[in-house]
mmCIF file of C-alpha atoms and ligand atoms in Angstrom:
data_model
loop_
_atom_site.group_PDB
_atom_site.id
_atom_site.type_symbol
_atom_site.label_atom_id
_atom_site.label_comp_id
_atom_site.label_asym_id
_atom_site.label_seq_id
_atom_site.Cartn_x
_atom_site.Cartn_y
_atom_site.Cartn_z
ATOM 1 C CA MET D 1 0.010 -0.540 0.315
ATOM 2 C CA PHE D 2 1.507 3.701 -0.470
ATOM 3 C CA LYS D 3 -0.364 5.995 1.677
ATOM 4 C CA ILE D 4 -0.518 9.595 0.709
ATOM 5 C CA VAL D 5 1.329 12.514 2.852
ATOM 6 C CA ARG D 6 0.495 15.282 1.429
ATOM 7 C CA LYS D 7 -3.040 16.645 -0.599
ATOM 8 C CA LYS D 8 -3.258 19.721 -2.198
ATOM 9 C CA GLN D 9 -5.532 21.008 -4.879
ATOM 10 C CA LEU D 10 -4.161 22.859 -8.182
ATOM 11 C CA ASN D 11 -6.694 24.604 -9.184
ATOM 12 C CA GLU D 12 -11.032 23.101 -9.380
ATOM 13 C CA GLN D 13 -9.280 20.195 -11.804
ATOM 14 C CA VAL D 14 -5.878 19.506 -10.459
ATOM 15 C CA VAL D 15 -5.016 17.443 -7.663
ATOM 16 C CA LEU D 16 -0.925 17.509 -6.328
ATOM 17 C CA LEU D 17 -0.050 14.757 -3.707
ATOM 18 C CA GLU D 18 2.527 12.739 -2.424
ATOM 19 C CA LEU D 19 2.767 9.275 -1.557
ATOM 20 C CA GLU D 20 5.021 7.296 0.182
ATOM 21 C CA ALA D 21 6.721 5.219 -2.135
ATOM 22 C CA PRO D 22 10.662 4.417 -0.576
ATOM 23 C CA PHE D 23 11.787 2.148 -3.461
ATOM 24 C CA ILE D 24 10.607 4.175 -6.101
ATOM 25 C CA ALA D 25 11.522 7.818 -5.190
ATOM 26 C CA ALA D 26 15.524 5.870 -4.488
ATOM 27 C CA LYS D 27 14.988 5.533 -8.314
ATOM 28 C CA ALA D 28 13.329 8.202 -10.190
ATOM 29 C CA GLU D 29 14.544 10.376 -11.657
ATOM 30 C CA ALA D 30 13.297 12.630 -14.280
ATOM 31 C CA GLY D 31 11.193 12.248 -17.030
ATOM 32 C CA GLN D 32 10.058 8.489 -15.541
ATOM 33 C CA PHE D 33 6.286 7.537 -14.631
ATOM 34 C CA ILE D 34 4.292 5.472 -12.183
ATOM 35 C CA ILE D 35 1.435 3.719 -13.389
ATOM 36 C CA PHE D 36 -0.838 3.013 -10.400
ATOM 37 C CA ARG D 37 -4.225 1.361 -9.522
ATOM 38 C CA LEU D 38 -6.999 1.807 -6.689
ATOM 39 C CA ASP D 39 -7.389 -1.681 -6.156
ATOM 40 C CA GLU D 40 -7.528 -4.516 -7.844
ATOM 41 C CA ASN D 41 -9.809 -4.809 -10.086
ATOM 42 C CA GLY D 42 -9.634 -0.582 -10.771
ATOM 43 C CA GLU D 43 -7.718 0.633 -15.129
ATOM 44 C CA ARG D 44 -3.854 1.242 -14.551
ATOM 45 C CA VAL D 45 -3.176 4.997 -15.223
ATOM 46 C CA PRO D 46 0.260 6.073 -16.423
ATOM 47 C CA LEU D 47 1.408 9.513 -14.182
ATOM 48 C CA THR D 48 4.656 11.196 -14.855
ATOM 49 C CA ILE D 49 6.965 11.668 -11.848
ATOM 50 C CA SER D 50 6.347 15.409 -10.857
ATOM 51 C CA ASP D 51 9.333 15.103 -8.193
ATOM 52 C CA TYR D 52 10.765 12.373 -5.552
ATOM 53 C CA ASP D 53 12.412 13.110 -1.822
ATOM 54 C CA ARG D 54 15.393 10.110 -1.783
ATOM 55 C CA GLU D 55 15.908 11.268 2.149
ATOM 56 C CA LYS D 56 12.444 11.234 2.907
ATOM 57 C CA GLY D 57 10.994 7.924 0.620
ATOM 58 C CA THR D 58 8.115 10.113 -1.169
ATOM 59 C CA ILE D 59 7.585 10.709 -4.608
ATOM 60 C CA THR D 60 5.285 13.781 -5.874
ATOM 61 C CA ILE D 61 2.036 12.881 -8.856
ATOM 62 C CA VAL D 62 0.354 16.138 -10.104
ATOM 63 C CA PHE D 63 -2.616 14.927 -12.187
ATOM 64 C CA GLN D 64 -5.940 16.247 -13.797
ATOM 65 C CA THR D 65 -9.631 14.377 -11.850
ATOM 66 C CA VAL D 66 -10.839 13.826 -16.412
ATOM 67 C CA GLY D 67 -11.736 9.592 -15.797
ATOM 68 C CA SER D 68 -13.099 7.655 -13.198
ATOM 69 C CA SER D 69 -9.814 6.407 -11.408
ATOM 70 C CA THR D 70 -7.950 10.236 -11.529
ATOM 71 C CA THR D 71 -11.373 11.054 -10.325
ATOM 72 C CA ALA D 72 -11.956 8.883 -7.303
ATOM 73 C CA LEU D 73 -7.499 9.757 -6.423
ATOM 74 C CA GLY D 74 -8.763 13.235 -6.249
ATOM 75 C CA LYS D 75 -11.243 12.240 -3.705
ATOM 76 C CA MET D 76 -9.003 10.407 -1.678
ATOM 77 C CA ASN D 77 -6.960 12.346 1.803
ATOM 78 C CA GLU D 78 -4.260 12.086 3.150
ATOM 79 C CA GLY D 79 -3.955 8.862 5.324
ATOM 80 C CA ASP D 80 -5.533 7.051 2.402
ATOM 81 C CA SER D 81 -3.573 4.787 0.819
ATOM 82 C CA ILE D 82 -3.442 3.067 -3.302
ATOM 83 C CA SER D 83 -3.113 -0.310 -3.259
ATOM 84 C CA ASP D 84 -0.298 -0.490 -6.706
ATOM 85 C CA VAL D 85 2.042 1.957 -7.897
ATOM 86 C CA VAL D 86 4.528 0.519 -10.116
ATOM 87 C CA GLY D 87 7.647 2.351 -11.117
ATOM 88 C CA PRO D 88 9.652 4.509 -12.105
ATOM 89 C CA LEU D 89 8.702 2.693 -15.408
ATOM 90 C CA GLY D 90 10.449 4.384 -18.849
ATOM 91 C CA THR D 91 13.371 5.639 -19.609
ATOM 92 C CA ALA D 92 14.994 8.944 -18.276
ATOM 93 C CA THR D 93 15.276 11.955 -19.857
ATOM 94 C CA GLU D 94 19.637 12.489 -21.432
ATOM 95 C CA TYR D 95 20.450 15.942 -21.575
ATOM 96 C CA GLY D 96 22.888 17.023 -24.641
ATOM 97 C CA ASP D 97 26.913 17.757 -23.452
ATOM 98 C CA ASN D 98 27.611 20.065 -21.861
ATOM 99 C CA ILE D 99 23.638 21.776 -22.100
ATOM 100 C CA LYS D 100 24.000 25.439 -20.684
ATOM 101 C CA ARG D 101 20.957 26.890 -22.525
ATOM 102 C CA VAL D 102 17.926 25.747 -22.151
ATOM 103 C CA ALA D 103 14.243 26.453 -22.539
ATOM 104 C CA VAL D 104 11.875 24.574 -20.776
ATOM 105 C CA VAL D 105 8.397 24.761 -22.344
ATOM 106 C CA GLY D 106 5.066 23.174 -20.076
ATOM 107 C CA GLY D 107 1.551 23.747 -21.144
ATOM 108 C CA GLY D 108 -1.660 23.637 -18.526
ATOM 109 C CA VAL D 109 -0.673 20.876 -15.799
ATOM 110 C CA GLY D 110 2.499 19.607 -17.904
ATOM 111 C CA CYS D 111 3.817 22.187 -16.484
ATOM 112 C CA ALA D 112 3.743 19.597 -13.317
ATOM 113 C CA ILE D 113 6.057 17.774 -15.787
ATOM 114 C CA ALA D 114 7.970 20.191 -16.919
ATOM 115 C CA TYR D 115 8.979 21.345 -13.366
ATOM 116 C CA PRO D 116 10.782 18.190 -12.404
ATOM 117 C CA GLN D 117 12.907 19.021 -16.055
ATOM 118 C CA ALA D 118 13.442 22.647 -14.902
ATOM 119 C CA LYS D 119 14.264 21.159 -11.377
ATOM 120 C CA LYS D 120 17.072 18.688 -12.702
ATOM 121 C CA LEU D 121 19.135 21.457 -15.701
ATOM 122 C CA PHE D 122 19.075 24.286 -13.113
ATOM 123 C CA GLY D 123 20.636 21.708 -10.333
ATOM 124 C CA MET D 124 22.993 21.331 -13.352
ATOM 125 C CA GLY D 125 24.140 24.669 -13.871
ATOM 126 C CA ALA D 126 22.158 25.704 -16.695
ATOM 127 C CA GLN D 127 20.677 28.608 -17.080
ATOM 128 C CA VAL D 128 16.897 27.392 -17.661
ATOM 129 C CA ASP D 129 14.104 29.173 -18.987
ATOM 130 C CA LEU D 130 11.072 28.305 -18.210
ATOM 131 C CA ILE D 131 8.029 28.758 -20.361
ATOM 132 C CA ALA D 132 3.867 27.955 -18.477
ATOM 133 C CA GLY D 133 1.016 28.244 -20.781
ATOM 134 C CA PHE D 134 -2.387 28.076 -19.217
ATOM 135 C CA ARG D 135 -5.629 28.677 -20.590
ATOM 136 C CA ASN D 136 -6.318 31.765 -17.839
ATOM 137 C CA LYS D 137 -5.037 32.951 -14.608
ATOM 138 C CA ASP D 138 -7.605 30.441 -12.824
ATOM 139 C CA ILE D 139 -6.238 27.437 -13.336
ATOM 140 C CA VAL D 140 -1.530 28.984 -13.064
ATOM 141 C CA ILE D 141 -0.205 26.019 -11.388
ATOM 142 C CA LEU D 142 3.219 25.662 -9.148
ATOM 143 C CA GLU D 143 4.288 29.261 -10.573
ATOM 144 C CA ASP D 144 5.958 29.753 -6.934
ATOM 145 C CA GLU D 145 7.686 26.277 -7.352
ATOM 146 C CA MET D 146 8.868 26.098 -10.913
ATOM 147 C CA LYS D 147 10.105 29.862 -9.790
ATOM 148 C CA LYS D 148 12.640 28.591 -7.400
ATOM 149 C CA VAL D 149 14.100 26.446 -10.548
ATOM 150 C CA THR D 150 14.244 28.676 -13.062
ATOM 151 C CA SER D 151 16.513 32.012 -13.983
ATOM 152 C CA ASN D 152 13.813 33.011 -15.763
ATOM 153 C CA LEU D 153 9.534 31.701 -15.156
ATOM 154 C CA TYR D 154 7.564 33.000 -18.437
ATOM 155 C CA ILE D 155 4.072 32.578 -17.916
ATOM 156 C CA CYS D 156 1.745 33.288 -20.522
ATOM 157 C CA THR D 157 -1.948 32.925 -20.873
ATOM 158 C CA ASP D 158 -4.382 32.425 -23.908
ATOM 159 C CA ASP D 159 -7.039 35.052 -22.821
ATOM 160 C CA GLY D 160 -3.953 37.482 -21.403
ATOM 161 C CA SER D 161 -5.772 37.613 -17.338
ATOM 162 C CA TYR D 162 -2.116 37.014 -16.718
ATOM 163 C CA GLY D 163 1.408 37.008 -17.814
ATOM 164 C CA THR D 164 1.883 37.351 -21.103
ATOM 165 C CA LYS D 165 -1.434 36.412 -23.286
ATOM 166 C CA GLY D 166 -0.704 33.875 -26.465
ATOM 167 C CA PHE D 167 0.418 30.677 -26.609
ATOM 168 C CA VAL D 168 3.604 29.296 -25.450
ATOM 169 C CA THR D 169 5.003 28.694 -29.002
ATOM 170 C CA ASP D 170 4.904 33.055 -29.506
ATOM 171 C CA LYS D 171 6.872 33.930 -26.357
ATOM 172 C CA LEU D 172 9.453 31.333 -27.439
ATOM 173 C CA LYS D 173 9.526 32.246 -31.106
ATOM 174 C CA GLU D 174 10.336 35.678 -29.522
ATOM 175 C CA LEU D 175 12.957 34.770 -27.293
ATOM 176 C CA ILE D 176 14.338 32.942 -30.073
ATOM 177 C CA GLU D 177 14.625 36.214 -32.277
ATOM 178 C CA ALA D 178 16.099 38.545 -29.449
ATOM 179 C CA GLY D 179 18.768 36.330 -29.810
ATOM 180 C CA ASN D 180 18.789 33.625 -27.223
ATOM 181 C CA ASN D 181 20.653 30.837 -27.957
ATOM 182 C CA TYR D 182 19.121 26.925 -26.394
ATOM 183 C CA ASP D 183 21.204 24.554 -26.995
ATOM 184 C CA GLU D 184 18.561 22.670 -26.197
ATOM 185 C CA VAL D 185 14.201 23.358 -25.977
ATOM 186 C CA ILE D 186 12.219 20.115 -23.621
ATOM 187 C CA ALA D 187 8.538 20.843 -23.938
ATOM 188 C CA ILE D 188 6.102 19.272 -22.190
ATOM 189 C CA GLY D 189 1.776 19.256 -21.631
ATOM 190 C CA PRO D 190 -0.984 19.023 -25.094
ATOM 191 C CA VAL D 191 0.132 16.486 -28.377
ATOM 192 C CA ILE D 192 -0.929 20.315 -30.321
ATOM 193 C CA MET D 193 1.460 22.817 -28.283
ATOM 194 C CA MET D 194 4.249 20.056 -28.645
ATOM 195 C CA LYS D 195 3.969 19.310 -32.060
ATOM 196 C CA PHE D 196 3.894 23.589 -32.812
ATOM 197 C CA ILE D 197 6.759 24.017 -30.774
ATOM 198 C CA SER D 198 8.142 21.359 -32.676
ATOM 199 C CA LYS D 199 7.882 22.649 -36.163
ATOM 200 C CA LEU D 200 9.214 26.328 -34.820
ATOM 201 C CA THR D 201 12.541 24.876 -32.926
ATOM 202 C CA GLU D 202 12.961 22.722 -36.391
ATOM 203 C CA ALA D 203 12.926 25.651 -38.226
ATOM 204 C CA TYR D 204 15.665 27.318 -36.318
ATOM 205 C CA GLY D 205 17.773 24.447 -35.894
ATOM 206 C CA ILE D 206 17.893 23.285 -32.498
ATOM 207 C CA LYS D 207 17.315 20.496 -30.619
ATOM 208 C CA THR D 208 13.605 19.232 -29.299
ATOM 209 C CA ILE D 209 13.020 16.614 -26.463
ATOM 210 C CA VAL D 210 9.257 16.390 -25.865
ATOM 211 C CA SER D 211 7.135 13.783 -23.422
ATOM 212 C CA LEU D 212 4.581 11.849 -24.990
ATOM 213 C CA ASN D 213 1.604 10.499 -23.470
ATOM 214 C CA PRO D 214 -0.243 8.135 -25.917
ATOM 215 C CA ILE D 215 -2.153 5.496 -24.067
ATOM 216 C CA MET D 216 -0.728 3.224 -21.950
ATOM 217 C CA ILE D 217 -1.390 -0.526 -20.587
ATOM 218 C CA ASP D 218 0.781 -2.256 -19.256
ATOM 219 C CA GLY D 219 3.933 0.062 -19.212
ATOM 220 C CA THR D 220 5.561 -2.507 -20.042
ATOM 221 C CA GLY D 221 6.464 -2.755 -23.614
ATOM 222 C CA MET D 222 3.900 -5.773 -23.782
ATOM 223 C CA CYS D 223 0.907 -4.822 -24.746
ATOM 224 C CA GLY D 224 1.588 -2.286 -27.838
ATOM 225 C CA GLY D 225 -1.173 0.606 -26.921
ATOM 226 C CA CYS D 226 1.549 3.128 -26.667
ATOM 227 C CA ARG D 227 3.490 2.294 -30.218
ATOM 228 C CA VAL D 228 4.207 5.782 -32.029
ATOM 229 C CA THR D 229 6.020 6.301 -34.647
ATOM 230 C CA VAL D 230 9.464 8.017 -34.766
ATOM 231 C CA ASP D 231 11.692 8.921 -37.566
ATOM 232 C CA GLY D 232 9.074 6.584 -39.482
ATOM 233 C CA LYS D 233 10.244 3.708 -37.117
ATOM 234 C CA ILE D 234 8.126 1.853 -34.807
ATOM 235 C CA LYS D 235 8.228 2.913 -30.474
ATOM 236 C CA TYR D 236 6.637 1.922 -27.286
ATOM 237 C CA ALA D 237 6.440 5.297 -25.331
ATOM 238 C CA CYS D 238 6.461 2.933 -22.414
ATOM 239 C CA VAL D 239 9.330 1.735 -22.854
ATOM 240 C CA ASP D 240 11.218 3.411 -25.635
ATOM 241 C CA GLY D 241 10.159 7.103 -24.098
ATOM 242 C CA PRO D 242 8.473 9.152 -23.110
ATOM 243 C CA ASP D 243 10.673 11.242 -24.260
ATOM 244 C CA PHE D 244 11.603 11.393 -28.030
ATOM 245 C CA ASP D 245 13.159 13.648 -30.268
ATOM 246 C CA GLY D 246 10.108 16.193 -31.239
ATOM 247 C CA HIS D 247 11.252 16.736 -34.908
ATOM 248 C CA LYS D 248 11.185 12.972 -35.652
ATOM 249 C CA VAL D 249 7.563 12.502 -34.188
ATOM 250 C CA ASP D 250 4.357 11.308 -36.002
ATOM 251 C CA PHE D 251 1.981 13.689 -33.890
ATOM 252 C CA ASP D 252 -0.357 13.616 -36.319
ATOM 253 C CA GLU D 253 -0.356 9.846 -36.395
ATOM 254 C CA LEU D 254 -0.738 10.551 -32.672
ATOM 255 C CA MET D 255 -4.027 12.736 -31.764
ATOM 256 C CA LYS D 256 -5.661 10.124 -33.837
ATOM 257 C CA ARG D 257 -4.767 7.169 -31.373
ATOM 258 C CA ASN D 258 -5.057 9.408 -29.007
ATOM 259 C CA SER D 259 -9.114 9.764 -29.344
ATOM 260 C CA ALA D 260 -9.550 6.634 -30.922
ATOM 261 C CA TYR D 261 -11.223 5.577 -27.843
ATOM 262 C CA ARG D 262 -13.335 8.379 -27.183
ATOM 263 C CA GLU D 263 -16.691 7.442 -28.297
ATOM 264 C CA ILE D 264 -16.186 4.094 -26.593
ATOM 265 C CA GLU D 265 -15.171 5.880 -22.840
ATOM 266 C CA SER D 266 -17.854 8.331 -22.172
ATOM 267 C CA GLU D 267 -20.400 5.387 -23.470
ATOM 268 C CA HIS D 268 -18.068 2.682 -20.632
ATOM 269 C CA ILE D 269 -20.079 1.852 -17.705
ATOM 270 C CA CYS D 270 -17.162 2.307 -15.009
ATOM 271 C CA ARG D 271 -17.024 -1.247 -12.229
ATOM 272 C CA LEU D 272 -15.508 1.183 -10.010
ATOM 273 C CA THR D 273 -18.365 3.863 -10.011
ATOM 274 C CA GLY D 274 -21.037 2.607 -11.699
ATOM 275 C CA GLY D 275 -21.351 5.999 -13.786
ATOM 276 C CA LYS D 276 -20.003 6.306 -17.347
ATOM 277 C CA ARG D 277 -17.161 8.112 -17.689
ATOM 278 C CA ASN D 278 -16.739 11.857 -17.276
ATOM 279 C CA GLY D 279 -13.173 12.866 -19.223
HETATM 280 P P1 LIG J 301 -3.987 23.436 -22.333
HETATM 281 O O1 LIG J 301 -4.521 22.707 -23.697
HETATM 282 O O2 LIG J 301 -4.804 23.979 -22.192
HETATM 283 O O3 LIG J 301 -2.904 23.950 -23.041
HETATM 284 C C1 LIG J 301 -1.886 25.158 -22.659
HETATM 285 C C2 LIG J 301 -1.441 25.236 -23.210
HETATM 286 O O4 LIG J 301 -0.635 24.924 -23.818
HETATM 287 C C3 LIG J 301 -1.907 26.535 -23.484
HETATM 288 O O5 LIG J 301 -2.090 27.718 -22.844
HETATM 289 C C4 LIG J 301 -0.935 27.254 -24.744
HETATM 290 O O6 LIG J 301 0.166 28.110 -24.411
HETATM 291 C C5 LIG J 301 0.395 25.894 -25.072
HETATM 292 N N1 LIG J 301 -1.326 25.005 -26.328
HETATM 293 C C6 LIG J 301 -2.412 24.979 -26.297
HETATM 294 N N2 LIG J 301 -3.148 24.541 -27.995
HETATM 295 C C7 LIG J 301 -2.024 25.132 -28.727
HETATM 296 C C8 LIG J 301 -1.391 25.017 -30.167
HETATM 297 N N3 LIG J 301 -2.414 24.701 -30.564
HETATM 298 N N4 LIG J 301 -0.629 25.768 -30.888
HETATM 299 C C9 LIG J 301 0.478 26.405 -29.710
HETATM 300 N N5 LIG J 301 0.890 26.317 -28.407
HETATM 301 C C10 LIG J 301 -1.154 25.782 -27.736
HETATM 302 O O7 LIG J 301 -3.612 22.461 -21.193
HETATM 303 P P2 LIG J 301 -3.900 20.882 -20.534
HETATM 304 O O8 LIG J 301 -6.128 21.476 -20.376
HETATM 305 O O9 LIG J 301 -3.955 21.636 -19.592
HETATM 306 O O10 LIG J 301 -4.136 20.392 -20.979
HETATM 307 C C11 LIG J 301 -2.713 19.708 -20.971
HETATM 308 C C12 LIG J 301 -2.434 18.430 -21.944
HETATM 309 O O11 LIG J 301 -1.258 18.198 -20.716
HETATM 310 C C13 LIG J 301 -3.122 17.323 -22.156
HETATM 311 O O12 LIG J 301 -3.315 16.701 -22.919
HETATM 312 C C14 LIG J 301 -2.326 16.189 -21.379
HETATM 313 O O13 LIG J 301 -2.221 14.926 -21.170
HETATM 314 C C15 LIG J 301 -1.356 16.509 -21.918
HETATM 315 N N6 LIG J 301 0.071 15.947 -20.668
HETATM 316 C C16 LIG J 301 1.286 15.253 -20.957
HETATM 317 C C17 LIG J 301 2.013 14.980 -20.806
HETATM 318 C C18 LIG J 301 3.236 13.967 -20.577
HETATM 319 O O14 LIG J 301 3.869 13.557 -20.012
HETATM 320 N N7 LIG J 301 3.438 14.158 -22.144
HETATM 321 C C19 LIG J 301 2.166 15.047 -18.568
HETATM 322 C C20 LIG J 301 0.883 15.503 -18.492
HETATM 323 C C21 LIG J 301 -0.018 16.640 -18.922
HETATM 324 FE FE1 LIG J 302 1.997 -1.656 -23.528
HETATM 325 FE FE2 LIG J 302 3.625 0.140 -23.622
HETATM 326 S S1 LIG J 302 2.092 0.541 -23.116
HETATM 327 S S2 LIG J 302 4.123 -1.304 -24.757
#
């Protein structure tokens, strides 16, 4: 059992949980993920590790309550326990040699995953510019945490209600054109955002890593659910990734695969709650 030691509601739909998981905390690195099951009949849900504390033996996950399992998880409280948590899974992010200047881009709840990337790189002594994009001011998350691990934090909102008005792509273009010579860009967020960030950086010849979030089932390379095409070759995000070279990913295929079960899911009656999936 994995005990919840801290819970924080970050916005109406996004929850942070810190879990007692000493064996996972001992090995976790930025870019890796876990799969949880609420009980033995529960669905397997992958979540990228947002933070870890090796001394305390805890890991932190941040998630949006979009489906029945994440909604049920979001209702749990400090002191409650989750039945299964497997991890760390996936390959840790590999950073280029001598990376001195990097732009980390987070979109919405993807900022929870951009955060450990920024923290790791900042800790390695790199100059880290973090561009964090949200639809509006009310759903901004982790601002204080991100500020502590960045040289510059740029918050953008689609409607201009906080920070700079516009998409993260607009801010990144502005910073590149202002003469910031980034060695690498790391982007995590909606697939469409990662696609357009990659298109932009390709034009400037800047190496770009994206963290893909295809549908996952077993998380061990066996089921094929997380298949993605990278550089024309089949890869499995759970074992070969989730990080890939953004200039080589077939984003359109990923978007198609991610939406393949949307209709079925909306009709699916959940065995846990007896209700329909609400995401
Ligand atoms: P969102 O739709 O509110 O978008 C967040 C930001 O992304 C926007 O504010 C904007 O700056 C940027 N963006 C969106 N569309 C864009 C476009 N067409 N061009 C350029 N920039 C664009 O995000 P959300 O609702 O919080 O959803 C977050 C997404 O991140 C989810 O789809 C989730 O699955 C994904 N996610 C991915 C990972 C991962 O590991 N890859 C982890 C967590 C979340
Ligand atoms: Fe099954 Fe990756 S989740 S192969």
